[in-house]
Short mmCIF file of C-alpha atoms in Angstrom, two decimals:
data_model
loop_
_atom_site.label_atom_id
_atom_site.label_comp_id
_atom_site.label_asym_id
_atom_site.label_seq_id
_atom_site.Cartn_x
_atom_site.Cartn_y
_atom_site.Cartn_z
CA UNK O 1 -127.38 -27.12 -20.28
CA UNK O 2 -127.13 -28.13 -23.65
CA UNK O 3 -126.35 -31.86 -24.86
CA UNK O 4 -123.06 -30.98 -25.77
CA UNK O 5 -122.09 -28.98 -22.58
CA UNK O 6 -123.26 -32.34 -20.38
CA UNK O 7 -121.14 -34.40 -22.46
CA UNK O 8 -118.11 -32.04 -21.53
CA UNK O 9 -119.33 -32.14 -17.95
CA UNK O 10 -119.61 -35.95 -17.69
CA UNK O 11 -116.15 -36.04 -19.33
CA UNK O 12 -114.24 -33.66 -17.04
CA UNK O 13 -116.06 -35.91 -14.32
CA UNK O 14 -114.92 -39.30 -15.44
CA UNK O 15 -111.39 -37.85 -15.80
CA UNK O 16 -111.83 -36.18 -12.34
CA UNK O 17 -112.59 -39.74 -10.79
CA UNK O 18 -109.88 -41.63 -12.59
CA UNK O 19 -107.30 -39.22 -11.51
CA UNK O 20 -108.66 -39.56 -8.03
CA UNK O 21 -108.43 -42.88 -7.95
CA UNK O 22 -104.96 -42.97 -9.36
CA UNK O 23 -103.91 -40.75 -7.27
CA UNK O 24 -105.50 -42.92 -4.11
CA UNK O 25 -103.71 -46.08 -5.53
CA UNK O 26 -100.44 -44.30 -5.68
CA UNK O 27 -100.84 -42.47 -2.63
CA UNK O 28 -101.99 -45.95 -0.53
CA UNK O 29 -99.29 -47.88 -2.30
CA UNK O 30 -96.37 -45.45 -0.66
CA UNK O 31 -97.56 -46.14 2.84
CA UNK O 32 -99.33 -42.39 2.62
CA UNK O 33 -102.86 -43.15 2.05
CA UNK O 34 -104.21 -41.02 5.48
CA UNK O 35 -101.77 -38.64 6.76
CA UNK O 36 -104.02 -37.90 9.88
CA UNK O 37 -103.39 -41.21 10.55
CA UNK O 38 -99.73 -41.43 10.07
CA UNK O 39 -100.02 -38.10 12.20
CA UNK O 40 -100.89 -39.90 15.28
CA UNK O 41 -98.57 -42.82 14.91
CA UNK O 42 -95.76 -39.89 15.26
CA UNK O 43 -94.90 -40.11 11.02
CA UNK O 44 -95.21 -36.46 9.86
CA UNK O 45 -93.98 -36.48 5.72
CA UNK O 46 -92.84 -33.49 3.98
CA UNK O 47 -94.87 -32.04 0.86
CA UNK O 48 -92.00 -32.49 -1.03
CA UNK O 49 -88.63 -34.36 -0.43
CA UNK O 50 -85.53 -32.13 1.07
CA UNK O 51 -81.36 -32.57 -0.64
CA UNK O 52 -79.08 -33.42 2.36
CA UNK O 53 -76.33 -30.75 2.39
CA UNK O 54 -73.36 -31.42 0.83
CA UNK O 55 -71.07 -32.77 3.64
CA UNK O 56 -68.50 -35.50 5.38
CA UNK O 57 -68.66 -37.12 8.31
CA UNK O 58 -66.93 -40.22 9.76
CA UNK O 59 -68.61 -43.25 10.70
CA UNK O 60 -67.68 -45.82 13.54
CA UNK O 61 -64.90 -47.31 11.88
CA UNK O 62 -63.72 -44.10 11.22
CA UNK O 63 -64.49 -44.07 7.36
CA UNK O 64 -65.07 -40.60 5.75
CA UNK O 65 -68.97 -40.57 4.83
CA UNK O 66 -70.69 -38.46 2.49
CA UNK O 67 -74.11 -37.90 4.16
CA UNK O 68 -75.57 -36.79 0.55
CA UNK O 69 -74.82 -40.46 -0.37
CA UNK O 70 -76.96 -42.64 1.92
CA UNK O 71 -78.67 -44.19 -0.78
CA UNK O 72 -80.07 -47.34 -1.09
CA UNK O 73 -82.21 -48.09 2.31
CA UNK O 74 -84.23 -45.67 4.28
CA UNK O 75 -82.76 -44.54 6.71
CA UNK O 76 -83.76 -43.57 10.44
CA UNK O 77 -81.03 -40.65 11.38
CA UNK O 78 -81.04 -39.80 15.51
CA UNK O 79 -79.11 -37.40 16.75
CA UNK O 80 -77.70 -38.29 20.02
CA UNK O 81 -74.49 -39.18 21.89
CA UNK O 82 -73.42 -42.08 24.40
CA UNK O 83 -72.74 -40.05 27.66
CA UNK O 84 -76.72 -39.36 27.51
CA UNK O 85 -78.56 -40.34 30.27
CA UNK O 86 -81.93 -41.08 28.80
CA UNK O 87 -83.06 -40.15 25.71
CA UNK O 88 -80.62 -41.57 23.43
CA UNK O 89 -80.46 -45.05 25.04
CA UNK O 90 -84.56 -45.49 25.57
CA UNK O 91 -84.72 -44.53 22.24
CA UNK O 92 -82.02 -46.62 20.82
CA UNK O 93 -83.44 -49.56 23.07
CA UNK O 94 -86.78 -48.58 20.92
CA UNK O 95 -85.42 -48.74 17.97
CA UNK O 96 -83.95 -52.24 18.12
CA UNK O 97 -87.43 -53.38 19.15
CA UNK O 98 -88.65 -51.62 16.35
CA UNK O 99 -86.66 -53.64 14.10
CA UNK O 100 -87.88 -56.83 15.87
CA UNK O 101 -91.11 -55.51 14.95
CA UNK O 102 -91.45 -54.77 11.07
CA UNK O 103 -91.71 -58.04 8.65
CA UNK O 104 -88.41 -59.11 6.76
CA UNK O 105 -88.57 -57.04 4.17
CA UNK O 106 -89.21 -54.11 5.58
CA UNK O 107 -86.37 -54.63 7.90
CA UNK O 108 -84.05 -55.33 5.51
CA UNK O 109 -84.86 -51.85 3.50
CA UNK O 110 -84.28 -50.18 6.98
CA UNK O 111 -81.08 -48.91 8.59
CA UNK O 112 -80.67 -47.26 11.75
CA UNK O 113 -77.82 -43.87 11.80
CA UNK O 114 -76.80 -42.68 15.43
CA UNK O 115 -75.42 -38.66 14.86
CA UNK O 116 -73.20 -37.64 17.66
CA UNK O 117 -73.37 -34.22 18.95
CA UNK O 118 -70.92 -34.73 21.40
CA UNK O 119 -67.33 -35.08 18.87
CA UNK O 120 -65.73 -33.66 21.78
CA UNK O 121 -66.33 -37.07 23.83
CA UNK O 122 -67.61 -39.44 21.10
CA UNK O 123 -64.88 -41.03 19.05
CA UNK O 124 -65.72 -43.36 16.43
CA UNK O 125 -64.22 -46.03 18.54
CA UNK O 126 -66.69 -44.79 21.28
CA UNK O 127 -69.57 -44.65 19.23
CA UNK O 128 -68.98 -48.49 18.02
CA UNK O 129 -68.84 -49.62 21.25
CA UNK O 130 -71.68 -48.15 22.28
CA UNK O 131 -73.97 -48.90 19.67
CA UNK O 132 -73.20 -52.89 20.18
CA UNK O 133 -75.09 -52.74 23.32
CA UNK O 134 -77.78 -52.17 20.85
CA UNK O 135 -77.80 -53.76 18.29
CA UNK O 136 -74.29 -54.13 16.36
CA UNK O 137 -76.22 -53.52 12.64
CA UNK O 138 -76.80 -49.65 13.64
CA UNK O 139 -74.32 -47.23 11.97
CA UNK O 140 -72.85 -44.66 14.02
CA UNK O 141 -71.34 -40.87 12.41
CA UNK O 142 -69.45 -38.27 14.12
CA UNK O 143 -66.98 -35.37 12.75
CA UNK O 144 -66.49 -31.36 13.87
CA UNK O 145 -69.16 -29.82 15.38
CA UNK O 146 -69.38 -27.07 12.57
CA UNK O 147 -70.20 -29.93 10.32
CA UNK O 148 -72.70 -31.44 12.75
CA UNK O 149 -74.27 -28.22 13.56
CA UNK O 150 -74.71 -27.65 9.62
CA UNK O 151 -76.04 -31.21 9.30
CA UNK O 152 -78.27 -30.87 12.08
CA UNK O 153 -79.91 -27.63 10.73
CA UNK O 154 -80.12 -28.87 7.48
CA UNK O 155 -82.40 -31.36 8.47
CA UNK O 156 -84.25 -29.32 10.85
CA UNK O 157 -83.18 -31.17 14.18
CA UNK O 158 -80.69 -28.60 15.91
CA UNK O 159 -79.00 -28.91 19.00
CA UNK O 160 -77.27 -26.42 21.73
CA UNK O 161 -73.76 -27.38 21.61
CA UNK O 162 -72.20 -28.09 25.43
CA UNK O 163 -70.35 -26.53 27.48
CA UNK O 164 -67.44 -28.71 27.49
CA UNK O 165 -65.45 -27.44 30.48
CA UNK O 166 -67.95 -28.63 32.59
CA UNK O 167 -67.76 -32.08 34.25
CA UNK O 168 -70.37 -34.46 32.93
CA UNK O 169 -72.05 -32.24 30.86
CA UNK O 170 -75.42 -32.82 29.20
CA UNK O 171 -75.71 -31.56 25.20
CA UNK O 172 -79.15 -30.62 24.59
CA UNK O 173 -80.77 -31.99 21.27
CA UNK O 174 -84.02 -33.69 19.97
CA UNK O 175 -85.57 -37.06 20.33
CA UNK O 176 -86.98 -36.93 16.86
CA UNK O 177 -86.11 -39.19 14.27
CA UNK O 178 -85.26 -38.23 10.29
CA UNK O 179 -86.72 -40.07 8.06
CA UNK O 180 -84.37 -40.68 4.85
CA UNK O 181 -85.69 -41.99 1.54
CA UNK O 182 -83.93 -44.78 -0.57
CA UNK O 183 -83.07 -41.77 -3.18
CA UNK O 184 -81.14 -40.18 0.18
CA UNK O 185 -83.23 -37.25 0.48
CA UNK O 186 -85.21 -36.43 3.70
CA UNK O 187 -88.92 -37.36 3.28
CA UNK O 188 -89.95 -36.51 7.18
CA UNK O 189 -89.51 -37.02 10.84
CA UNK O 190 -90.74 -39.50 13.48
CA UNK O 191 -91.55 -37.65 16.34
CA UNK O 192 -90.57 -38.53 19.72
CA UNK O 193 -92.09 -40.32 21.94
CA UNK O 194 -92.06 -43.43 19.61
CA UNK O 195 -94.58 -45.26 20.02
CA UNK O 196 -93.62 -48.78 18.27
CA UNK O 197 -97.07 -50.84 18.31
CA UNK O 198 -98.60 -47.69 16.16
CA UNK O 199 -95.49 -47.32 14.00
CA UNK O 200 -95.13 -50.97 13.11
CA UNK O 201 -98.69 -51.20 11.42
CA UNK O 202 -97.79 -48.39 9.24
CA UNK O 203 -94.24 -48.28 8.51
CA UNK O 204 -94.02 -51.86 6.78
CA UNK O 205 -96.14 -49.89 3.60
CA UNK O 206 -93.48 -47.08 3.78
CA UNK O 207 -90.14 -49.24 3.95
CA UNK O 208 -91.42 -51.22 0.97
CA UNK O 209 -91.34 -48.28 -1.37
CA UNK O 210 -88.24 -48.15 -3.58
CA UNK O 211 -87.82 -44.45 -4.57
#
């Protein structure tokens, strides 16, 4: 190797390490620094941040809400409804200890969505109502069930739409969380189970990035 060509080498190495680094700093600063290890605490993050489709829905006080437009916070989206028996209230119940959970500021850069896919039974009025057992602060959305069902999909968390002539019917649908940036795009999921004592240590990095 001539004097020249180790030079180069050295160079391209230095520039290789800085960039490493960098990209370490950046990575750890965003709450992102292992993903095996986000992995296990249930946080799974998309390569690349997903556009929420282009939609209304109406929230518990029965304001029209473009779902493209929650900016500002991130956001934990579940898509449930109140007639569930036990998914949607454990996990609700988890949540609000969640919250309990995180430091201030954290907390205050987090808000909680409840999705109904149950419009047929879950009127905004209904929705408020039941969401105060919880924790009055969470946000509640409902609207058509072709909306929904395109909302749903286009965050990857679909759900079988009930059989509504059926007394106290169930609606199938996922336990997952979505996980929605400040920028209100879709930067993962939290997979169900939660397990709060895991995500606490490692969401209070995440909810302090301002995208």
């Amino acid at each position: 190797m001539t004097r020249m060509q180790t030079t180069v080498f050295i160079l391209v190495a230095v520039v290789a390490l800085v960039l490493g680094l960098t990209v370490n700093k950046v990575l750890t600063n965003s709450g992102r620094a292992d993903p095996a290890i986000l992995l296990d605490a249930g946080i799974v993050l998309l390569p690349q941040s997903r556009a929420l489709p282009s939609l209304s829905l109406i929230n518990q006080d029965g304001q029209a809400v473009a779902v493209d437009q929650l900016k500002g916070k991130w956001s934990f989206l579940f898509f449930g409804y109140t007639f569930c028996p036990d998914i949607c209230p454990t996990t609700l119940a988890q949540l609000r200890e969640l919250k309990t959970l995180l430091p201030e500021e954290a907390r205050n850069n987090l808000q909680i969505i409840f999705v109904s896919v149950d419009p047929n039974r879950d009127t905004p009025a209904q929705i408020k109502q039941y969401l105060s057992y919880f924790d009055p602060g969470f946000q509640g959305l409902t609207g058509d069930e072709a909306t929904l069902q395109k909302f749903a999909n286009g965050v990857s968390i679909p759900f079988i739409p009930a059989d509504t002539s059926k007394e106290n019917y169930t609606v199938d649908h996922s336990g997952n969380l979505v996980i929605l940036g400040p920028d209100g795009r879709q930067q993962g999921f939290i997979r169900a189970p939660l397990n709060n004592q895991k995500l606490k240590e490692h969401l209070s990095g995440l909810l302090s990035v301002q995208e």
